[in-house]
Coordinates of C-alpha atoms and ligand atoms in Angstrom, one line a residue:
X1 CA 114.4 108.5 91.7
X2 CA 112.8 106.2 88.8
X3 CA 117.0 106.0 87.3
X4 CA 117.4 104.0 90.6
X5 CA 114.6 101.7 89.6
X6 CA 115.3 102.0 86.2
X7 CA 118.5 100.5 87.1
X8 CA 117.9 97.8 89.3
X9 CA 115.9 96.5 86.4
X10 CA 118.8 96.5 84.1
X11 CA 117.7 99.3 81.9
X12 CA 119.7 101.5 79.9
X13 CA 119.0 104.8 78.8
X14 CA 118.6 103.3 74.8
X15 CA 117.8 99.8 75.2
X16 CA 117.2 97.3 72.8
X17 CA 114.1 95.9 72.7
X18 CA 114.6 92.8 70.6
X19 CA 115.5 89.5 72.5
X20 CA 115.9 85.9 70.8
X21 CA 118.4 84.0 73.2
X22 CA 120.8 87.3 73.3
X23 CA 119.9 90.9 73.0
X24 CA 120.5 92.1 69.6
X25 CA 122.8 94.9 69.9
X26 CA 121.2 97.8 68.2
X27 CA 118.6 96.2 66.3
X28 CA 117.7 98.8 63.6
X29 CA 113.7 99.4 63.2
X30 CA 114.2 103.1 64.7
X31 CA 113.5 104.4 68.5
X32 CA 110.9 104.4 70.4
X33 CA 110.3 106.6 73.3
X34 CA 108.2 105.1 76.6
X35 CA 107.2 108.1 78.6
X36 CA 105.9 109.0 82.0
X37 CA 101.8 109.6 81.5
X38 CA 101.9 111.5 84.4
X39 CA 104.3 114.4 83.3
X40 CA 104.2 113.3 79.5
X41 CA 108.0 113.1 80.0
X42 CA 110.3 110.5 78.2
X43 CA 111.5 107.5 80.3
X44 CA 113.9 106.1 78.0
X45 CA 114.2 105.2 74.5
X46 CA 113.7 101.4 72.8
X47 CA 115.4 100.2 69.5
X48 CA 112.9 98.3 67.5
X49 CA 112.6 95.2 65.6
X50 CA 113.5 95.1 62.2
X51 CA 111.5 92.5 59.8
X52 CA 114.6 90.8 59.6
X53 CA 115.1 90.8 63.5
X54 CA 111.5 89.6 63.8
X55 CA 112.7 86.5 61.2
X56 CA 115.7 85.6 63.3
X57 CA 113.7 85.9 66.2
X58 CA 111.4 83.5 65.0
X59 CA 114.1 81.1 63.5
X60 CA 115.4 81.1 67.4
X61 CA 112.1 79.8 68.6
X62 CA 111.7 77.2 66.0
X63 CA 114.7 76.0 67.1
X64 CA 114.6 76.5 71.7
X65 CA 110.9 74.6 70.8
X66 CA 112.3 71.3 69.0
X67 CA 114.5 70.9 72.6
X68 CA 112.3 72.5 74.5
X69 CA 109.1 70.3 73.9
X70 CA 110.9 67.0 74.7
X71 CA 111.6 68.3 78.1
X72 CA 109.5 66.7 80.5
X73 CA 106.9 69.2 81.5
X74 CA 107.5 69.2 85.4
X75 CA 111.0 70.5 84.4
X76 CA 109.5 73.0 82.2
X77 CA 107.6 74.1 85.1
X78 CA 110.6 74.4 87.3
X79 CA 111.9 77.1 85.0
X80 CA 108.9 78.7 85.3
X81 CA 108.9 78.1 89.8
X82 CA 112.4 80.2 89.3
X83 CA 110.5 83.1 87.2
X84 CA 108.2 83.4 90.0
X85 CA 110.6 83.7 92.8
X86 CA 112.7 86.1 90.5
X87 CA 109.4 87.9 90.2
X88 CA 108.8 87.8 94.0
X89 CA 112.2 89.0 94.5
X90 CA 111.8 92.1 92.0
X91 CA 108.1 92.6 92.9
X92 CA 108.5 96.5 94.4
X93 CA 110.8 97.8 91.2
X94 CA 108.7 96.1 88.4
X95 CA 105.4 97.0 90.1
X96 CA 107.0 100.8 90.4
X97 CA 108.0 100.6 86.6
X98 CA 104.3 99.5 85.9
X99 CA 103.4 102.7 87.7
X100 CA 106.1 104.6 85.8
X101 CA 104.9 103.4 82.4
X102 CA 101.0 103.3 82.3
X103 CA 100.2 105.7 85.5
X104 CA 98.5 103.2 87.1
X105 CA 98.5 103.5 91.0
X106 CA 101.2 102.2 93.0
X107 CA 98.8 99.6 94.7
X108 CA 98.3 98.4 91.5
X109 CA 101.7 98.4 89.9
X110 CA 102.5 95.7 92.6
X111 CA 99.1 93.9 92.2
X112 CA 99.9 93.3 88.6
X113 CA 103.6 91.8 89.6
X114 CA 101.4 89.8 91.9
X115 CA 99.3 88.5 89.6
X116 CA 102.5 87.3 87.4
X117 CA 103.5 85.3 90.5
X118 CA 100.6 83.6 91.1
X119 CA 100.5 82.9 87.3
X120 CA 103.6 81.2 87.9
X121 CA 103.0 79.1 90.7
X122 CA 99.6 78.2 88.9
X123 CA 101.6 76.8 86.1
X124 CA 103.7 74.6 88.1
X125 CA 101.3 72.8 89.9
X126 CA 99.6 72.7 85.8
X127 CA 102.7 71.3 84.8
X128 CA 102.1 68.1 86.9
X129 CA 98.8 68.1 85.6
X130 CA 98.7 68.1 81.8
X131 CA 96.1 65.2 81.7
X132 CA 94.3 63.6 78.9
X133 CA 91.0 61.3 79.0
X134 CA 90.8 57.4 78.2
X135 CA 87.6 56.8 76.6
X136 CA 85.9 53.5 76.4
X137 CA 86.4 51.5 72.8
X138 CA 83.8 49.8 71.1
X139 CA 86.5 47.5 69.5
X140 CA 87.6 44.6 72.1
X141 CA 90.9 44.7 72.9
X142 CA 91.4 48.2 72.2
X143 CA 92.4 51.4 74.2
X144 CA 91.4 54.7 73.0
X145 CA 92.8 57.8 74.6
X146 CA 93.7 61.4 73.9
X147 CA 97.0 63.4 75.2
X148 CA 98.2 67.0 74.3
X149 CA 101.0 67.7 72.6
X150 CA 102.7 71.1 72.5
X151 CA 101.9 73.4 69.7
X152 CA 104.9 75.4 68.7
X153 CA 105.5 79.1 69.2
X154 CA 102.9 81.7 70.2
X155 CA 102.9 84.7 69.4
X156 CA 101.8 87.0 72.1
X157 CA 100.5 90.3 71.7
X158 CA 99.8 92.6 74.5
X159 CA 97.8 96.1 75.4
X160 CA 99.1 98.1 77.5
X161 CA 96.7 98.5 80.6
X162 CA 98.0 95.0 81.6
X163 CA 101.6 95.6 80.4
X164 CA 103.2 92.4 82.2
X165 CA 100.2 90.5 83.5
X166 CA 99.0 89.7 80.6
X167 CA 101.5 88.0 79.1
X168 CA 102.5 86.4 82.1
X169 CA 98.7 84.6 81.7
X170 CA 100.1 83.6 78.8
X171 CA 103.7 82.5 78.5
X172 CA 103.6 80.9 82.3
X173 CA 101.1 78.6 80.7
X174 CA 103.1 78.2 77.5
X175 CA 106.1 77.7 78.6
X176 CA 104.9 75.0 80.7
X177 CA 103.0 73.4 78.0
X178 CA 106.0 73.1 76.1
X179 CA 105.9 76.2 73.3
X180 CA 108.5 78.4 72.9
X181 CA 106.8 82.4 73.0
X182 CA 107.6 85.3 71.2
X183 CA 106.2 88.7 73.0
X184 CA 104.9 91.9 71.5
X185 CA 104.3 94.0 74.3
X186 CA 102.2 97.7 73.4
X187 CA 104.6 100.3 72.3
X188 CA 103.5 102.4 75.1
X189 CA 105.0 100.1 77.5
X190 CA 108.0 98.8 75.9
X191 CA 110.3 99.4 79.5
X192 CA 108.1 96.8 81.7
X193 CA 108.4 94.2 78.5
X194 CA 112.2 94.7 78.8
X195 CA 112.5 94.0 82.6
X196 CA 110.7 91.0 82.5
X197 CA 113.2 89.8 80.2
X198 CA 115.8 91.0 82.1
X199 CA 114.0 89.0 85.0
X200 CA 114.0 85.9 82.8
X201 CA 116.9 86.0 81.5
X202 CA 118.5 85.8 85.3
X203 CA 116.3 82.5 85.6
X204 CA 117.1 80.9 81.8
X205 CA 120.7 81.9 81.4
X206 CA 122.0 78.4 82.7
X207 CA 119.2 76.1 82.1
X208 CA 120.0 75.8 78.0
X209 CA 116.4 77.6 77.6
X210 CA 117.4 81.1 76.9
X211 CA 116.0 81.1 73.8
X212 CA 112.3 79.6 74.7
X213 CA 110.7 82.8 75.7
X214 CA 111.5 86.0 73.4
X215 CA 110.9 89.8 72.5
X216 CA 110.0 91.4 69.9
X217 CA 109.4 95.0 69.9
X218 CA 108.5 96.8 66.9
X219 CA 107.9 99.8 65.8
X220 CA 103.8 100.2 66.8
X221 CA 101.6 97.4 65.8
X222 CA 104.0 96.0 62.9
X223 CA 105.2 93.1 65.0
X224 CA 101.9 91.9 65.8
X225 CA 100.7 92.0 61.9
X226 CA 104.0 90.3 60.9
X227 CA 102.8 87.3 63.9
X228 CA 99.2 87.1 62.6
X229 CA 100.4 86.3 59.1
X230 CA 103.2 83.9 60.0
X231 CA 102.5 80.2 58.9
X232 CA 105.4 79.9 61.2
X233 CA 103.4 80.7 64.2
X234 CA 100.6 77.9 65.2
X235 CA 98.9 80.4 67.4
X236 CA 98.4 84.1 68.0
X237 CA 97.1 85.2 71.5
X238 CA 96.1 88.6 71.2
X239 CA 94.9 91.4 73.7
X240 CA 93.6 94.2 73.1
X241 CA 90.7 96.4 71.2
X242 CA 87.8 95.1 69.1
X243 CA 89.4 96.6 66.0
X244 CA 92.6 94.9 67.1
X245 CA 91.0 91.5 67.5
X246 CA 89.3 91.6 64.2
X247 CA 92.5 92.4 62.4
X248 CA 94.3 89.5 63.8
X249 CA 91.7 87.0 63.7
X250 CA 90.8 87.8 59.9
X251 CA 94.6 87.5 59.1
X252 CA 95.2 84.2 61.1
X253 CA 92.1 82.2 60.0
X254 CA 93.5 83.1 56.3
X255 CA 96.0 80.8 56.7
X256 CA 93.8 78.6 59.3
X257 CA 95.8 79.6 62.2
X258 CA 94.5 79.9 66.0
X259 CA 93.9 82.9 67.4
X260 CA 92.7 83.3 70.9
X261 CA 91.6 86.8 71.5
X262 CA 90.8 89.0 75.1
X263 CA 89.5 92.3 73.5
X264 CA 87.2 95.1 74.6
X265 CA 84.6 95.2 77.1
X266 CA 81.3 97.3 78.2
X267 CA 80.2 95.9 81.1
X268 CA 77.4 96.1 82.9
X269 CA 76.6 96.1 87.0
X270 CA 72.9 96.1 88.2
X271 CA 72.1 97.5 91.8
X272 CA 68.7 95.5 92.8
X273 CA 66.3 97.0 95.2
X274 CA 67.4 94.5 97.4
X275 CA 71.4 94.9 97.5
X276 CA 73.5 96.2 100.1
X277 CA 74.2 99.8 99.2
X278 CA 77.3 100.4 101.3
X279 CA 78.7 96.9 99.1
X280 CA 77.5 98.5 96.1
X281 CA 78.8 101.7 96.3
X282 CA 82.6 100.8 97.3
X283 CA 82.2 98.4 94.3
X284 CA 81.1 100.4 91.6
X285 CA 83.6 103.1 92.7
X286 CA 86.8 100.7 92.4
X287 CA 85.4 99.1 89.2
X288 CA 84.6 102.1 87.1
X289 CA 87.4 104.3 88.7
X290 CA 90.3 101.8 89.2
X291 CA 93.1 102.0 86.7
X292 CA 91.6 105.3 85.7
X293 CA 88.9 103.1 84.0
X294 CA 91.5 101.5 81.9
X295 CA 90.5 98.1 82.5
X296 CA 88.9 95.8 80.2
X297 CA 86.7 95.0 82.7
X298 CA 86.0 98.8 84.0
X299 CA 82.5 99.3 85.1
X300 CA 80.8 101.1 82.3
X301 CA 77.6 100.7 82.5
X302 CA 75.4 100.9 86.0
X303 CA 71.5 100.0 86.1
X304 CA 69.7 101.2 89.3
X305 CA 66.5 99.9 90.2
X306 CA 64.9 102.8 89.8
X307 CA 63.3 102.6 93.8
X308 CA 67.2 103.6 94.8
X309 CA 67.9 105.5 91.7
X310 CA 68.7 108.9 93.4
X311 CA 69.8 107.9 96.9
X312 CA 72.5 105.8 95.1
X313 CA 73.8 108.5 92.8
X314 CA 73.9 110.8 95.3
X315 CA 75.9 108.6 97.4
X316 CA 78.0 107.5 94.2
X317 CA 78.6 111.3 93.5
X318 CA 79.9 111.9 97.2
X319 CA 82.2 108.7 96.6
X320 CA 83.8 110.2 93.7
X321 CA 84.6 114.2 95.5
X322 CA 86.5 112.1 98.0
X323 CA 89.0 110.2 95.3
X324 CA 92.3 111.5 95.4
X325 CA 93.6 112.1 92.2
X326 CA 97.3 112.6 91.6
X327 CA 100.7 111.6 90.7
X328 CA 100.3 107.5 91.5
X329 CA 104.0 107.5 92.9
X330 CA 102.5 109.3 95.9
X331 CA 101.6 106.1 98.1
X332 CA 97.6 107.4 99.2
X333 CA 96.8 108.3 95.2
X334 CA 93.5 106.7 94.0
X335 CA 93.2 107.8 90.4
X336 CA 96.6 108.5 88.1
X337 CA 96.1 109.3 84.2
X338 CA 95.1 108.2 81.6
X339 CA 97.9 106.6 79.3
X340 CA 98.5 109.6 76.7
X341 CA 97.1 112.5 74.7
X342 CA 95.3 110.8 72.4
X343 CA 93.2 108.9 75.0
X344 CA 92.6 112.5 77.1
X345 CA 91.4 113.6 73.5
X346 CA 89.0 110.4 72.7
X347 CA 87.5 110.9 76.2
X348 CA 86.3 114.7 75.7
X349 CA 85.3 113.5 71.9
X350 CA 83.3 110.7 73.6
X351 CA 81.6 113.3 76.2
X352 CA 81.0 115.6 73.4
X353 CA 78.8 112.9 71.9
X354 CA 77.3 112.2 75.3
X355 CA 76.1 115.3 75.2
X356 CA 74.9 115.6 71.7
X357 CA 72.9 112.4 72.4
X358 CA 71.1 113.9 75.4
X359 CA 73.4 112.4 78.2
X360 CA 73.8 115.0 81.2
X361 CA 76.9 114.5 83.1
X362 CA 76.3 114.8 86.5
X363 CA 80.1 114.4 87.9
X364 CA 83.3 115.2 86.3
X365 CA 83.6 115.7 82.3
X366 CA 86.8 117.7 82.5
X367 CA 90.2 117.6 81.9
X368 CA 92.6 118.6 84.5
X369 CA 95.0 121.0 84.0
X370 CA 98.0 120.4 84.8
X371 CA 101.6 118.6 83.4
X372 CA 100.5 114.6 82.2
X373 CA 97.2 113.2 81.0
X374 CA 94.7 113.6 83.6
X375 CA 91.0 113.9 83.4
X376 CA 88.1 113.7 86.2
X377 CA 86.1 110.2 86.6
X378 CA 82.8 111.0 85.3
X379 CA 79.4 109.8 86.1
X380 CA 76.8 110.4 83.0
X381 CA 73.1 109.7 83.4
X382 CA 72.4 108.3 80.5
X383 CA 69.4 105.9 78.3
X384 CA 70.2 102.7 76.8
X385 CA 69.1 103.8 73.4
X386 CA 72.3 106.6 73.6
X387 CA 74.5 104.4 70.6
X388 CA 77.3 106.0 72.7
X389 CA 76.5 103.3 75.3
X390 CA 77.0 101.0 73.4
X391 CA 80.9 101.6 72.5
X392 CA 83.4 100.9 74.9
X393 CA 85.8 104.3 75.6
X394 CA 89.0 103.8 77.4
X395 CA 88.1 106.0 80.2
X396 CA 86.7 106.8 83.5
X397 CA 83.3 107.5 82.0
X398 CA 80.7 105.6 84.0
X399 CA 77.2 105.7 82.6
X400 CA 74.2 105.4 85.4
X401 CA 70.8 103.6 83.5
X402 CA 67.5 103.2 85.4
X403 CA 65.3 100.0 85.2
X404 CA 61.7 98.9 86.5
X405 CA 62.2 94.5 85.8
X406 CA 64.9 92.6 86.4
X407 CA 64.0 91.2 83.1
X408 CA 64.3 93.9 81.6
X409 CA 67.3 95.0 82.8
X410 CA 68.9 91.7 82.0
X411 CA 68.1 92.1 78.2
X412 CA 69.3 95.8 78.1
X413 CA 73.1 94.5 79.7
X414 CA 72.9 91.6 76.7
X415 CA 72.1 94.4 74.3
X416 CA 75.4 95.1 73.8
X417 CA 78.3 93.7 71.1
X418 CA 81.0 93.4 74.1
X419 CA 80.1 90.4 76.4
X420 CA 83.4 90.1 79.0
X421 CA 82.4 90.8 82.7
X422 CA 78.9 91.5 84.4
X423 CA 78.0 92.1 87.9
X424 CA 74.7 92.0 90.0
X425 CA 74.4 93.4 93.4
X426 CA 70.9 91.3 95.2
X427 CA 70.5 89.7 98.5
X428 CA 67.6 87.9 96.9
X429 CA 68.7 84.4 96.2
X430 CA 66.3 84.4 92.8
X431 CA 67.5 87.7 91.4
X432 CA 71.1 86.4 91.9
X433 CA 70.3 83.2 90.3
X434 CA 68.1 84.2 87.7
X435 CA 71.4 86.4 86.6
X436 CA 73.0 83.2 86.7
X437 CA 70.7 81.2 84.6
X438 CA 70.8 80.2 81.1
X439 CA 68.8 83.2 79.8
X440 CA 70.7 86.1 82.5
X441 CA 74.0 87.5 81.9
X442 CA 75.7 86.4 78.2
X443 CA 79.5 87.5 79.5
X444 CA 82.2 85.3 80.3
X445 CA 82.4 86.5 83.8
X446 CA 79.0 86.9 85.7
X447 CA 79.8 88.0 89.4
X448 CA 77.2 88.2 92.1
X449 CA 77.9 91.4 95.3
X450 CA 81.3 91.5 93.2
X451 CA 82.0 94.5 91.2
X452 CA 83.3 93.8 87.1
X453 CA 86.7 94.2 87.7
X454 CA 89.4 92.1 89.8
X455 CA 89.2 89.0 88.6
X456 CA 91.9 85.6 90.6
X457 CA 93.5 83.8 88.2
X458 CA 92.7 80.4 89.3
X459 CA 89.2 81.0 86.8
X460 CA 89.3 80.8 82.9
X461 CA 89.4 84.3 81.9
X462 CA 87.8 85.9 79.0
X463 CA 84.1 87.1 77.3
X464 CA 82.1 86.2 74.4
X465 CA 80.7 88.1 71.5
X466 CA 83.1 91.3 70.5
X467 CA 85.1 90.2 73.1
X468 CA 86.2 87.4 71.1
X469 CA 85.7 84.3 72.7
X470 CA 89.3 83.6 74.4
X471 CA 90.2 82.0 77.9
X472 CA 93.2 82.3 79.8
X473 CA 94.7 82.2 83.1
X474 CA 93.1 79.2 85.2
X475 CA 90.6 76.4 85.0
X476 CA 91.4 74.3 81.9
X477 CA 92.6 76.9 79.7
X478 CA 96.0 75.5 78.7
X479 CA 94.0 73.3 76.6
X480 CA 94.8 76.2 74.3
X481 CA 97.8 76.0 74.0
X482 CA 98.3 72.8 73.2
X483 CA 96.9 70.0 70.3
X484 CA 95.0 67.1 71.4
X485 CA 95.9 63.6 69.9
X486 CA 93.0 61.2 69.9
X487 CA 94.9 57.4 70.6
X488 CA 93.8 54.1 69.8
X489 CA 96.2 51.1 70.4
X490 CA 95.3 47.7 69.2
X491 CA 96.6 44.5 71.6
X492 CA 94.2 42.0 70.2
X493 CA 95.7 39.5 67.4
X494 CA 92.4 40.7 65.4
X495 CA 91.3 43.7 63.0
X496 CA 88.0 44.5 64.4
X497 CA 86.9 48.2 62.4
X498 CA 85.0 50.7 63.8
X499 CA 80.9 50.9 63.1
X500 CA 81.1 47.3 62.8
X501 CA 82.0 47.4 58.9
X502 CA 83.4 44.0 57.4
X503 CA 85.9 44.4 54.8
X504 CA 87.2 41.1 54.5
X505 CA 90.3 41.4 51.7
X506 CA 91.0 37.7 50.1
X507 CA 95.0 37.1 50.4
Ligands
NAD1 P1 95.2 98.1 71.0 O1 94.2 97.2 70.3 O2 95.4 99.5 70.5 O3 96.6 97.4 71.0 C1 96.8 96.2 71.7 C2 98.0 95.5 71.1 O4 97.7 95.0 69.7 C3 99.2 96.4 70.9 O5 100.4 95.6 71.2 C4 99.2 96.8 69.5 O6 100.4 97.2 69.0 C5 98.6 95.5 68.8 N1 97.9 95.7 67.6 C6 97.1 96.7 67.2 N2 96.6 96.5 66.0 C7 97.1 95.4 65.5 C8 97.0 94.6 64.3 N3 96.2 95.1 63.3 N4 97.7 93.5 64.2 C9 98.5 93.0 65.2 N5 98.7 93.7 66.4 C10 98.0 94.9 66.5 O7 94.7 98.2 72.5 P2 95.3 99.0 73.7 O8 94.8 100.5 73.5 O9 96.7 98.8 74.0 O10 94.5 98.4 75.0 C11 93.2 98.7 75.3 C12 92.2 97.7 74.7 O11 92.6 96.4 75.1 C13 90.8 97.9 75.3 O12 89.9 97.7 74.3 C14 90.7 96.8 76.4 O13 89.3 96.5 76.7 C15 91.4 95.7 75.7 N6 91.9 94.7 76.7 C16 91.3 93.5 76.8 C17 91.7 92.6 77.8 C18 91.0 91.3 77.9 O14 91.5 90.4 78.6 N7 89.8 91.1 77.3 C19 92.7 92.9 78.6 C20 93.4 94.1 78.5 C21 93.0 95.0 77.5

């Protein structure tokens, strides 16, 4: 049944993977196979990027950038309008293909489509709105202002938990600002990269702009090292791991290039004395279960006020026996698999040290047997001072942490290196706004009765510390993409300088 989809998307069997304007027939970096995490099966097979495919790739976008920054930006963002009603029109098959490719449920497969189309009505109301300030002078007869220019091309790298969403965050908002984009999706989910192209390409093909967003896939992180050390490339937004983001940033701030980075998370929900269990419960469930707890912003850590400590895990425990865990095709499937061997592996390495460190899991901790890359979600109880804690694994492993203060607590969920999304459950108004406050939670998302994960793209999205400091999406984070010119335009018939400093030249 997935040939049908397959099909409707416009993929082949052996598809290239390497898009600048045209597909490159046969581009000759080798194959790559995307397969099915839930039977381990191949899908279909990707040729990859050559250096010199990545180069003309790159010479392309140099070039759709010079025509595509002069055009005004409200007809940038009705290319991007036409993306988002292609998307809308494509929304079951893509979100299926999602599901196909990272084994993420079916509910979610369409969510992330979803989340592409509201990127893309976002950025055409944005592209209306690319303001600047006008600041008041201190020289008469002056105006001083700022406005954004485009930047060039950005180089987009993607992980592949969010296989389309995420660069949807990013090229809606580019594309609108006026750079051309070059993508370099994760080579586990090559097949989603290639039908948003596809998808594109229906929308581009007559507008002149074929050329303005691009593909390059590679064989596994070689196209994303050959980005980070382009001069060419002003800008390098990059998803994915700590190690990842590192990399990249070290590589582009050689050469003084931007990066803007959305890496890994460990984040943290505390459960009050005070909270509404029932809220609590169905929260920490979807956040540390959803996606298989692939997210970045899975629930890994959850502090208990000690008072509710047991009552909650108990309920927690019950929560989990009832998930139904299975092939995420099947429409009423709550949990698929994780994305391949090697991350079934690094989970049972990760619960080995659990245990070596004193952590008792209490739910789960097993692999299930059976075709594909499925484990159980597992609940550890577990101390702070466990270094495990501190690392963020790619899996359902949810550790459960007691506390006594609120202050306390609050210092423990800082403790860590990752800083992205934070929760607190409380229906006291000072415990939710003491989280709030200056000295509460230190991530870039701090969410009160909301669980870590699920966050609407109208809000800048991103974290701090290891999470490397990046915003995307909503709010004002196009400001990213774009340089900012300060103005100052002299109508008097005088010279007046700035700080008041005469330098009077004798003619
Ligand atoms: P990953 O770091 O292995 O790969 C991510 C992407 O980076 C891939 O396209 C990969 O090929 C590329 N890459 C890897 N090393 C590179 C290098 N040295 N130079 C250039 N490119 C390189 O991550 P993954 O396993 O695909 O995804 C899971 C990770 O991503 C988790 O840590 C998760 O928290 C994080 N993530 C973060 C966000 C966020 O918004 N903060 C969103 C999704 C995923």
């Amino acid at each position: 049944m997935f040939q049908d989809v397959l099909q409707r998307l416009g993929i082949d069997d052996v598809h290239s993977g390497v898009w600048s304007g045209e597909w490159v027939s046969q581009p000759n970096g080798g194959e790559l196979v995307s397969s099915n995490p839930a039977t381990g099966e191949p899908i279909a097979r990707v040729q990859t990027a050559t250096r010199e495919d990545y180069d003309n790739i790159i010479s392309a976008s140099e070039q759709s950038f010079r025509r595509w920054r002069i055009a005004p930006p409200p007809q940038r963002g009705d290319v991007v309008r036409q993306l988002g009603n292609a998307l809308r029109r494509h929304k079951q098959d893509l979100g299926l293909l999602v599901t196909l490719e990272t084994g993420k449920i079916r509910a979610e497969g369409e969510g992330e489509v979803q989340e592409m189309i509201d990127m893309c009505d976002f950025a055409t109301g944005l592209s209306r709105q690319l303001y600047g300030l006008t600041i008041a002078s201190e020289r008469p007869s002056h105006r001083m202002f700022e406005q954004w220019h485009p930047l060039g091309i950005v180089g987009i790298i993607t992980a592949f938990n969010f296989p389309v969403a995420v660069w949807a965050w990013n090229a809606a908002v580019a594309g609108v600002c006026g750079d051309s984009t070059v993508w370099k999706p994760s080579p586990q989910t090559p097949l989603t990269a290639i039908a948003v192209q596809h998808i594109l390409n229906q929308v581009t093909k007559d507008t002149g702009f074929a050329d303005v967003f691009n593909l390059c896939i590679g064989q596994g992180n070689a196209a994303g090292e050959w980005m980070a050390a382009d001069e060419r490339i002003p800008l390098v937004s990059a998803t994915g791991s700590c190690r990842m983001g590192h990399s990249v940033a070290e590589t582009v701030g050689s050469r003084l290039g931007r990066s803007l980075l959305e890496l890994g998370g460990n984040n943290g929900m505390i459960v009050t004395e005070s909270a509404d269990l029932e809220l609590a419960i169905r929260a920490a469930v979807f956040a540390a279960v959803g996606t298989a707890g692939q997210r970045c912003t899975s629930l890994r850590r959850l502090f208990l006020h000690e008072s509710i400590a047991d009552a909650f895990l108990k309920r927690l425990q019950k929560a989990y026996s009832s998930i139904k865990i299975g092939d995420p095709w099947e429409e009423d499937v709550l949990m698929g698999p994780l994305i391949s061997e090697a991350a079934v592996d690094q989970m049972m390495q990760t619960l080995e040290t659990i245990r070596d460190q004193g952590g008792d899991v209490v739910y789960g901790g097993n692999r299930i047997e059976r075709p594909g890359y499925f484990v159980e979600p597992t609940i550890v109880r577990a101390a702070s001072d466990m270094p495990i804690v501190r690392q963020e694994t790619f899996a359902p492993i949810l550790y459960v942490l007691t506390y006594r203060s609120l202050d306390e607590v609050i210092e423990t969920h800082n403790s860590v290196d990752q800083g992205l999304s934070s929760a607190i459950f409380t229906d006291r108004m000072q415990e939710a706004e003491r989280f709030l406050s200056t000295a509460g939670s230190d991530c870039g998302i701090a969410n009160v009765n909301i669980g870590t994960s699920g966050a609407e793209i109208g809000g800048a999205f991103g974290g701090e510390k290891e999470t490397g400091g990046g915003r995307e999406a909503g709010s004002d984070s196009w400001k990213a993409y774009m340089r900012r010119q300060t103005c100052t335009v002299n109508w008097g018939g005088d010279l007046p300088l700035a700080q008041g400093i005469e330098f009077d030249v004798a003619e």
